[in-house]
Tab-separated table of C-alpha atoms in Angstrom:
chain	number	residue	atom	x	y	z
A	1	PHE	CA	-7.853	-14.060	84.540
A	2	PHE	CA	-4.474	-12.486	84.659
A	3	LEU	CA	-3.316	-14.145	81.390
A	4	ARG	CA	-6.430	-12.971	79.567
A	5	PHE	CA	-5.390	-9.377	79.970
A	6	SER	CA	-1.694	-9.870	79.665
A	7	SER	CA	0.393	-8.863	76.658
A	8	VAL	CA	1.247	-12.503	75.962
A	9	TYR	CA	-2.406	-13.297	75.417
A	10	TYR	CA	-2.759	-10.506	72.874
A	11	LEU	CA	0.427	-11.564	71.126
A	12	TYR	CA	-0.848	-15.096	70.728
A	13	THR	CA	-4.168	-13.796	69.425
A	14	LEU	CA	-2.582	-11.507	66.819
A	15	SER	CA	-0.230	-14.261	65.652
A	16	PHE	CA	-3.136	-16.634	65.178
A	17	LEU	CA	-5.125	-14.091	63.161
A	18	PHE	CA	-2.121	-13.196	61.015
A	19	PHE	CA	-1.237	-16.772	60.026
A	20	PHE	CA	-4.901	-17.694	59.557
A	21	TYR	CA	-5.870	-14.832	57.249
A	22	LEU	CA	-2.560	-14.432	55.324
A	23	PRO	CA	-3.072	-17.467	53.025
A	24	ILE	CA	-6.607	-16.299	52.291
A	25	PHE	CA	-5.345	-12.820	51.396
A	26	LEU	CA	-2.609	-14.203	49.120
A	27	LEU	CA	-5.111	-16.498	47.421
A	28	LEU	CA	-7.409	-13.562	46.681
A	29	ILE	CA	-4.523	-11.602	45.140
A	30	PHE	CA	-3.630	-14.607	42.950
A	31	PHE	CA	-7.159	-14.924	41.592
A	32	PHE	CA	-7.336	-11.147	40.996
A	33	PHE	CA	-4.279	-11.136	38.738
A	34	LEU	CA	-5.455	-14.342	37.092
A	35	MET	CA	-8.701	-12.641	36.042
A	36	ILE	CA	-6.950	-9.625	34.448
A	37	ARG	CA	-4.343	-11.654	32.564
A	38	ARG	CA	-3.695	-10.905	28.884
A	39	PRO	CA	-6.132	-12.636	26.469
A	40	PRO	CA	-4.766	-15.444	24.310
A	41	ARG	CA	-2.862	-14.440	21.174
A	42	SER	CA	-5.473	-15.959	18.881
A	43	THR	CA	-8.021	-13.334	19.935
A	44	LEU	CA	-5.926	-10.294	19.053
A	45	SER	CA	-7.794	-7.579	17.222
A	46	SER	CA	-6.321	-5.516	14.389
A	47	SER	CA	-5.259	-2.734	16.740
A	48	SER	CA	-3.671	-5.121	19.247
A	49	ALA	CA	-1.913	-6.902	16.391
A	50	ALA	CA	-0.427	-3.582	15.361
A	51	SER	CA	0.700	-3.015	18.932
A	52	ASP	CA	2.265	-6.458	18.940
A	53	VAL	CA	4.240	-5.625	15.801
A	54	TYR	CA	5.363	-2.350	17.331
A	55	LYS	CA	6.612	-4.033	20.519
A	56	ARG	CA	8.624	-6.754	18.778
A	57	GLN	CA	12.280	-5.935	19.270
A	58	PRO	CA	15.072	-8.318	18.238
A	59	VAL	CA	17.629	-8.797	21.024
A	60	LEU	CA	21.125	-10.240	20.938
A	61	CYS	CA	21.414	-13.814	22.128
A	62	VAL	CA	24.756	-13.015	23.782
A	63	ASP	CA	25.798	-11.339	27.011
A	64	THR	CA	27.901	-8.497	25.686
A	65	THR	CA	29.232	-7.686	29.133
A	66	ALA	CA	30.341	-11.068	30.405
A	67	GLU	CA	31.149	-13.143	27.334
A	68	TYR	CA	33.088	-10.529	25.378
A	69	GLY	CA	35.429	-9.041	27.913
A	70	GLY	CA	33.125	-6.552	29.583
A	71	GLY	CA	32.903	-4.263	26.528
A	72	ASN	CA	30.000	-3.428	24.267
A	73	ALA	CA	31.582	-4.726	21.036
A	74	VAL	CA	30.370	-8.145	19.841
A	75	PRO	CA	31.450	-10.344	16.919
A	76	MET	CA	29.612	-9.935	13.623
A	77	ASP	CA	28.061	-13.424	13.853
A	78	ALA	CA	26.280	-12.607	17.123
A	79	ALA	CA	25.097	-9.239	15.818
A	80	ALA	CA	23.931	-10.899	12.589
A	81	ASP	CA	21.560	-13.110	14.589
A	82	ALA	CA	19.793	-10.039	15.918
A	83	LEU	CA	19.543	-8.534	12.437
A	84	GLN	CA	18.108	-11.798	11.128
A	85	ARG	CA	15.293	-11.647	13.678
A	86	PHE	CA	14.753	-8.008	12.779
A	87	GLN	CA	14.251	-8.992	9.129
A	88	GLU	CA	11.751	-11.716	10.075
A	89	ASP	CA	9.748	-9.313	12.242
A	90	LEU	CA	9.755	-6.611	9.583
A	91	ARG	CA	8.573	-8.999	6.861
A	92	SER	CA	5.775	-10.331	9.067
A	93	SER	CA	4.568	-6.792	9.807
A	94	VAL	CA	3.540	-6.399	6.144
A	95	SER	CA	0.679	-8.827	6.851
A	96	LEU	CA	-1.105	-5.903	8.531
A	97	PHE	CA	-2.008	-4.679	5.036
A	98	ASP	CA	-4.198	-7.724	4.452
A	99	ALA	CA	-6.973	-5.670	6.088
A	100	ARG	CA	-7.690	-2.014	6.697
A	101	ALA	CA	-6.827	-0.341	9.976
A	102	PRO	CA	-9.627	0.499	12.443
A	103	LYS	CA	-10.956	4.033	12.620
A	104	PRO	CA	-8.615	6.250	14.686
A	105	GLU	CA	-9.730	7.730	17.969
A	106	PRO	CA	-10.761	11.415	18.058
A	107	GLY	CA	-7.774	13.698	18.464
A	108	ALA	CA	-5.295	11.202	17.034
A	109	PRO	CA	-2.175	12.825	15.494
A	110	ASP	CA	-2.001	13.375	11.746
A	111	VAL	CA	-0.844	10.163	10.074
A	112	GLY	CA	0.805	11.928	7.139
A	113	LYS	CA	3.043	14.014	9.399
A	114	ARG	CA	3.979	10.986	11.488
A	115	ILE	CA	4.954	9.041	8.378
A	116	ALA	CA	7.142	11.923	7.174
A	117	ASP	CA	8.847	12.232	10.587
A	118	LEU	CA	9.414	8.484	10.845
A	119	CYS	CA	10.871	8.351	7.323
A	120	THR	CA	13.405	10.991	8.369
A	121	MET	CA	14.275	8.980	11.483
A	122	ALA	CA	14.510	5.761	9.468
A	123	HIS	CA	16.940	7.414	7.050
A	124	LYS	CA	19.146	8.354	10.024
A	125	VAL	CA	19.113	4.987	11.816
A	126	ALA	CA	19.746	3.076	8.565
A	127	SER	CA	22.870	5.177	8.027
A	128	GLN	CA	23.977	4.526	11.619
A	129	LEU	CA	23.399	0.807	11.116
A	130	HIS	CA	25.626	0.820	8.040
A	131	ILE	CA	28.417	2.598	9.906
A	132	GLY	CA	28.100	0.376	12.988
A	133	PHE	CA	28.296	-2.860	10.997
A	134	SER	CA	31.189	-1.764	8.790
A	135	GLY	CA	33.892	-3.673	10.751
A	136	SER	CA	34.506	-7.197	12.015
A	137	GLU	CA	32.974	-6.264	15.378
A	138	VAL	CA	29.921	-4.177	16.131
A	139	THR	CA	29.949	-1.597	18.905
A	140	GLY	CA	26.600	-1.181	20.639
A	141	ALA	CA	25.008	-3.776	18.374
A	142	ASP	CA	21.992	-4.400	20.599
A	143	GLY	CA	21.209	-0.679	20.780
A	144	LEU	CA	21.623	-0.215	17.032
A	145	VAL	CA	19.349	-3.106	16.121
A	146	ARG	CA	16.748	-2.158	18.717
A	147	GLU	CA	16.563	1.407	17.433
A	148	VAL	CA	16.316	0.332	13.793
A	149	SER	CA	13.665	-2.244	14.687
A	150	GLU	CA	11.584	0.258	16.656
A	151	VAL	CA	11.693	2.939	13.946
A	152	PHE	CA	10.970	0.686	10.963
A	153	ASN	CA	8.280	-1.402	12.671
A	154	THR	CA	6.587	1.765	13.880
A	155	LEU	CA	6.779	3.219	10.375
A	156	VAL	CA	4.998	0.169	8.960
A	157	VAL	CA	2.284	0.332	11.628
A	158	VAL	CA	1.674	4.068	11.182
A	159	THR	CA	1.518	3.664	7.392
A	160	TRP	CA	-1.008	0.868	7.907
A	161	GLN	CA	-3.135	3.286	9.964
A	162	ALA	CA	-3.486	5.384	6.791
A	163	THR	CA	-5.540	2.555	5.227
A	164	THR	CA	-8.600	3.337	7.365
A	165	LEU	CA	-10.334	5.330	4.597
A	166	ALA	CA	-8.293	4.006	1.685
A	167	GLY	CA	-10.038	2.664	-1.388
A	168	ASP	CA	-8.784	-0.339	-3.317
A	169	ILE	CA	-6.454	1.779	-5.468
A	170	MET	CA	-4.824	3.664	-2.602
A	171	MET	CA	-4.688	0.493	-0.487
A	172	GLY	CA	-2.749	-1.239	-3.236
A	173	VAL	CA	-0.324	1.668	-3.567
A	174	LEU	CA	0.329	1.782	0.187
A	175	LYS	CA	0.907	-1.950	0.417
A	176	LYS	CA	3.194	-2.014	-2.613
A	177	THR	CA	5.240	0.926	-1.278
A	178	VAL	CA	5.671	-0.676	2.150
A	179	GLU	CA	6.556	-4.054	0.607
A	180	SER	CA	9.222	-2.380	-1.514
A	181	LEU	CA	10.644	-0.579	1.539
A	182	VAL	CA	10.706	-3.750	3.632
A	183	ALA	CA	12.357	-5.726	0.831
A	184	SER	CA	15.084	-3.100	0.372
A	185	MET	CA	15.724	-2.829	4.130
A	186	CYS	CA	15.948	-6.600	4.538
A	187	GLY	CA	18.294	-6.774	1.545
A	188	PHE	CA	20.438	-4.062	3.102
A	189	ALA	CA	20.529	-5.840	6.489
A	190	LYS	CA	21.482	-9.104	4.822
A	191	ALA	CA	24.223	-7.480	2.753
A	192	ILE	CA	25.966	-5.726	5.639
A	193	THR	CA	26.085	-8.925	7.707
A	194	GLU	CA	27.191	-11.302	4.948
A	195	LYS	CA	29.904	-8.905	3.732
A	196	LYS	CA	29.624	-10.297	0.203
A	197	ALA	CA	29.915	-6.870	-1.349
A	198	ALA	CA	32.337	-4.034	-0.747
A	199	ASN	CA	31.173	-1.258	1.549
A	200	GLU	CA	31.085	1.174	-1.328
A	201	GLU	CA	28.734	-1.084	-3.245
A	202	ILE	CA	26.529	-1.505	-0.180
A	203	MET	CA	26.323	2.247	0.241
A	204	LYS	CA	25.510	2.907	-3.408
A	205	HIS	CA	23.057	0.096	-4.044
A	206	HIS	CA	21.493	-1.406	-0.929
A	207	ILE	CA	21.246	1.625	1.311
A	208	GLY	CA	20.498	3.749	-1.747
A	209	MET	CA	17.423	1.579	-2.370
A	210	VAL	CA	16.363	2.029	1.261
A	211	TRP	CA	16.685	5.818	0.987
A	212	GLU	CA	14.807	5.847	-2.316
A	213	ASN	CA	11.895	3.871	-0.871
A	214	LEU	CA	11.821	6.026	2.261
A	215	ASP	CA	11.679	9.128	0.096
A	216	ARG	CA	8.867	7.626	-1.985
A	217	LEU	CA	6.857	6.774	1.137
A	218	LYS	CA	7.495	10.213	2.614
A	219	LYS	CA	6.136	11.932	-0.509
A	220	LEU	CA	3.193	9.561	-0.937
A	221	LYS	CA	-0.118	11.425	-0.948
A	222	LEU	CA	-2.767	9.987	1.362
A	223	ASN	CA	-5.541	10.977	-1.009
A	224	ASN	CA	-7.868	8.557	-2.813
A	225	ARG	CA	-8.698	10.965	-5.622
A	226	PHE	CA	-5.015	11.516	-6.410
A	227	HIS	CA	-4.333	7.787	-6.814
A	228	ILE	CA	-7.503	7.188	-8.821
A	229	THR	CA	-6.463	9.999	-11.193
A	230	ALA	CA	-3.000	8.459	-11.537
A	231	GLN	CA	-4.514	5.075	-12.371
A	232	LEU	CA	-6.804	6.709	-14.940
A	233	HIS	CA	-3.743	8.193	-16.652
A	234	VAL	CA	-2.198	4.728	-16.843
A	235	THR	CA	-5.340	3.192	-18.354
A	236	LEU	CA	-5.769	6.077	-20.796
A	237	GLY	CA	-2.144	5.506	-21.766
A	238	GLN	CA	-3.150	2.070	-23.062
A	239	VAL	CA	-5.709	3.688	-25.377
A	240	LYS	CA	-3.116	6.162	-26.588
A	241	ASP	CA	-0.642	3.340	-27.207
A	242	ALA	CA	-3.198	1.623	-29.462
A	243	ARG	CA	-3.760	4.914	-31.251
A	244	ARG	CA	-0.022	5.335	-31.816
A	245	GLU	CA	0.262	1.814	-33.260
A	246	LEU	CA	-2.585	2.550	-35.661
A	247	ARG	CA	-0.936	5.799	-36.771
A	248	GLU	CA	2.313	3.934	-37.481
A	249	GLU	CA	0.382	1.345	-39.473
A	250	ILE	CA	-1.249	4.113	-41.539
A	251	ASN	CA	2.132	5.679	-42.331
A	252	SER	CA	3.549	2.313	-43.335
A	253	HIS	CA	0.533	1.483	-45.496
A	254	VAL	CA	0.569	4.851	-47.259
A	255	SER	CA	4.195	4.439	-48.303
A	256	GLN	CA	3.612	0.907	-49.634
A	257	GLU	CA	0.194	1.114	-51.327
A	258	ALA	CA	-0.012	4.720	-52.521
A	259	ALA	CA	-0.385	3.738	-56.189
A	260	SER	CA	-3.272	1.305	-55.657
A	261	SER	CA	-6.932	2.380	-55.544
A	262	GLU	CA	-7.674	-0.486	-53.145
A	263	GLY	CA	-4.763	0.603	-51.018
A	264	ASN	CA	-6.171	4.116	-50.900
A	265	ALA	CA	-9.586	2.785	-49.788
A	266	GLN	CA	-7.956	0.758	-47.018
A	267	THR	CA	-6.005	3.807	-45.924
A	268	VAL	CA	-9.259	5.764	-45.695
A	269	ILE	CA	-10.703	3.131	-43.340
A	270	LEU	CA	-7.604	3.253	-41.159
A	271	GLU	CA	-7.696	7.054	-41.027
A	272	GLN	CA	-11.399	7.062	-40.163
A	273	THR	CA	-10.723	4.542	-37.398
A	274	LEU	CA	-7.972	6.800	-36.094
A	275	CYS	CA	-10.412	9.726	-35.991
A	276	LEU	CA	-12.894	7.538	-34.104
A	277	ILE	CA	-10.245	6.631	-31.527
A	278	ASN	CA	-9.221	10.280	-31.149
A	279	THR	CA	-12.802	11.211	-30.323
A	280	THR	CA	-12.985	8.272	-27.904
A	281	VAL	CA	-9.884	9.520	-26.090
A	282	ASP	CA	-11.486	12.956	-25.790
A	283	LEU	CA	-14.608	11.399	-24.251
A	284	ALA	CA	-12.505	9.420	-21.775
A	285	ASN	CA	-10.738	12.621	-20.757
A	286	ARG	CA	-14.114	14.274	-20.170
A	287	LEU	CA	-15.060	11.314	-17.971
A	288	ALA	CA	-11.932	11.776	-15.872
A	289	ILE	CA	-12.608	15.510	-15.518
A	290	ALA	CA	-16.283	15.151	-14.615
A	291	CYS	CA	-16.106	12.120	-12.313
A	292	VAL	CA	-12.720	12.505	-10.643
A	293	VAL	CA	-10.867	15.788	-11.169
A	294	LYS	CA	-13.837	18.067	-10.419
A	295	GLN	CA	-15.122	15.909	-7.587
A	296	PRO	CA	-14.126	16.378	-3.917
A	297	GLU	CA	-12.233	13.737	-1.975
A	298	PRO	CA	-14.729	10.902	-1.257
A	299	GLU	CA	-15.976	10.930	2.322
A	300	SER	CA	-18.139	7.824	2.176
A	301	LYS	CA	-17.691	4.275	0.962
A	302	GLU	CA	-20.398	4.772	-1.675
A	303	SER	CA	-18.803	7.871	-3.204
A	304	LEU	CA	-15.396	6.202	-3.163
A	305	THR	CA	-16.730	3.112	-4.935
A	306	LEU	CA	-18.407	5.317	-7.532
A	307	MET	CA	-15.197	7.252	-8.201
A	308	GLU	CA	-13.115	4.086	-8.476
A	309	GLY	CA	-15.698	2.724	-10.907
A	310	THR	CA	-14.493	5.193	-13.545
A	311	ILE	CA	-11.316	3.130	-13.869
A	312	ALA	CA	-13.337	0.067	-14.832
A	313	LEU	CA	-15.166	2.112	-17.481
A	314	VAL	CA	-11.920	3.374	-19.038
A	315	ASP	CA	-10.399	-0.099	-18.833
A	316	ARG	CA	-13.384	-1.481	-20.731
A	317	LEU	CA	-12.946	1.299	-23.297
A	318	ALA	CA	-9.253	0.461	-23.702
A	319	MET	CA	-10.080	-3.189	-24.436
A	320	ALA	CA	-12.669	-2.147	-27.032
A	321	VAL	CA	-10.142	0.153	-28.743
A	322	ASP	CA	-7.570	-2.662	-28.844
A	323	ASP	CA	-10.112	-4.989	-30.456
A	324	LEU	CA	-11.008	-2.313	-33.019
A	325	VAL	CA	-7.375	-1.722	-33.979
A	326	ILE	CA	-6.861	-5.462	-34.414
A	327	SER	CA	-10.033	-5.817	-36.502
A	328	VAL	CA	-9.035	-3.126	-39.033
A	329	ASP	CA	-5.663	-4.739	-39.611
A	330	LEU	CA	-5.293	-5.139	-43.347
A	331	PRO	CA	-7.226	-6.565	-44.975
A	332	PRO	CA	-10.095	-5.548	-42.614
A	333	ASP	CA	-12.913	-8.003	-41.954
A	334	THR	CA	-16.325	-6.289	-42.124
A	335	GLU	CA	-17.999	-8.465	-39.468
A	336	GLU	CA	-15.127	-8.168	-37.010
A	337	VAL	CA	-14.945	-4.395	-37.459
A	338	ALA	CA	-18.720	-4.070	-36.986
A	339	GLU	CA	-18.581	-6.115	-33.770
A	340	ALA	CA	-15.634	-4.085	-32.476
A	341	ILE	CA	-17.424	-0.814	-33.228
A	342	GLU	CA	-20.550	-2.058	-31.444
A	343	ALA	CA	-18.507	-2.994	-28.351
A	344	LEU	CA	-16.852	0.412	-28.461
A	345	SER	CA	-20.246	2.107	-28.713
A	346	GLU	CA	-21.486	0.261	-25.627
A	347	SER	CA	-18.455	1.305	-23.582
A	348	VAL	CA	-18.861	4.919	-24.753
A	349	GLN	CA	-22.541	4.840	-23.777
A	350	ALA	CA	-21.593	3.679	-20.274
A	351	ILE	CA	-19.149	6.592	-20.057
A	352	LEU	CA	-21.803	9.085	-21.156
A	353	GLU	CA	-24.220	7.785	-18.525
A	354	ARG	CA	-21.586	8.073	-15.822
A	355	VAL	CA	-20.717	11.634	-16.862
A	356	GLY	CA	-24.418	12.483	-16.693
A	357	GLN	CA	-24.595	11.182	-13.120
A	358	SER	CA	-21.682	13.410	-12.088
A	359	LYS	CA	-23.808	16.565	-12.584
A	360	VAL	CA	-20.757	18.341	-13.997
A	361	ASP	CA	-21.432	20.466	-17.072
A	362	ILE	CA	-19.248	19.417	-20.042
A	363	ASN	CA	-19.735	21.970	-22.834
A	364	ASP	CA	-18.601	19.913	-25.847
A	365	LEU	CA	-20.038	16.560	-24.773
A	366	ASP	CA	-22.873	16.656	-27.333
A	367	VAL	CA	-20.457	17.662	-30.106
A	368	LEU	CA	-18.126	14.779	-29.274
A	369	THR	CA	-21.022	12.323	-29.203
A	370	THR	CA	-22.257	13.484	-32.629
A	371	THR	CA	-18.744	13.325	-34.085
A	372	LEU	CA	-18.287	9.813	-32.749
A	373	GLY	CA	-21.472	8.648	-34.432
A	374	GLN	CA	-20.396	10.187	-37.753
A	375	HIS	CA	-17.048	8.377	-37.669
A	376	LYS	CA	-18.792	5.063	-37.015
A	377	VAL	CA	-21.076	5.512	-40.021
A	378	GLN	CA	-18.173	6.522	-42.275
A	379	ILE	CA	-16.136	3.450	-41.318
A	380	LEU	CA	-19.008	1.055	-42.023
A	381	GLU	CA	-19.778	2.757	-45.358
A	382	SER	CA	-16.139	2.602	-46.404
A	383	LEU	CA	-16.028	-1.111	-45.556
A	384	THR	CA	-19.103	-1.717	-47.688
A	385	LEU	CA	-17.521	0.080	-50.656
A	386	LEU	CA	-14.257	-1.815	-50.214
A	387	ASN	CA	-16.021	-5.184	-50.289
C-alpha cells in the first residue's frame, strides 16, 4: 500500500509508458515523412522540370579549404570540371523548348521584363567568369560557377515561360535564339578552360558572341504578330528575288536579240510576265496588310492559326512565281507556261478569299484583280502568236 503511493511507483510507471509508446511515436513519424516524399523523377510535369533545371548547380569536386592550403584558389583543372558540368546542364535545359510552358498563375511577373533583367545579369557574370578564369588558378571558382549557372539556367527557364501563348513561328524564334545563346556560352566556357586561344581572342570572339546573343534575346519581341510579319517579309523576298532574276533576263535578252522580230516577241512575253509578277507582289502585300498588319495580336489558338496561315499562302504563291519564271525561260513552252499561270491563279484566288475573310477594306483590290487577269490573257495571246 505504501509503495503504490510512493514516488518510486510513479517513476516506474512513467518509465514504462515512455519506453512503450516511444517506438510507436517514432514509427508514426517515419510513415508520415514516407507518405510526403518527393514523387519519382519520371512523373515530373513541365513546371517541375523547369524547377529542376533551375535548381541544378554544378559544384567543384574538390575541397578548396583542405586540399589547397586553406585558401579559396583552386587549380584550373578542378575548376574546369565544374564548368564542364555547367555546360552539360545548360545544354540539357534547351530540351524545355520541345513543348510549350504551362499557363502562368495570376499575378505572375512580366516575362519580358524578367528576361531583360536576366540578360543584364548574365552579361555581368559572364564578364566576371572571364576575369576569374584568366590565370592558372581560379579564385572563388565555386562561387563564380554557381552564380553563372544560376543566372543562365534561370534565363533559359524564364524564356521558356514566354512560349505559353507562342505560335509555331514565335516558338521557333525563341528556341533558335536560346540555342544560339547556349552554344556561344558553352563555347566560351570551353575556351577559357582549355586556354587554346589568347585572352584577347577569347574576349573578342567567344565572349563577344555571348554578349551578342544576350543582346538579341533582350531585344526579342514577345509578340506573335511581329514574328509572323517578319516571316512574311522573308517569303515575299523570295518572290521579289524571282522578279529580279526575270528583269535581268529581260535586259540580257534585249541586248542580244534586239534586231530579231522573234526576239522582240519573246521579249514581250517576258515583259508581260514581269508585269504579272509585279501585280502578284502587290496582292501579296495587300494580304499581309489585311490579315496581319491591321489585325490585333491573336488572343486565341484559332486566331493565331489563321494569322500564321497567311505565311503558307504566300509560300505557295512564291513557288508558283518560281515555276512561272522557269517556264518562260527562252524559248518558252506554251503548255508549261499555261500550267504555271493556272497554278499562280489558284494561289492568287486563295489569297483573295483570305483577304475577304479578314473584313479589312482594301480599296484597290478589285483593280489589282482585273489587272492580273489582263496580264494573264496577254501572255497566253503572245505565246499563241509566237508559235
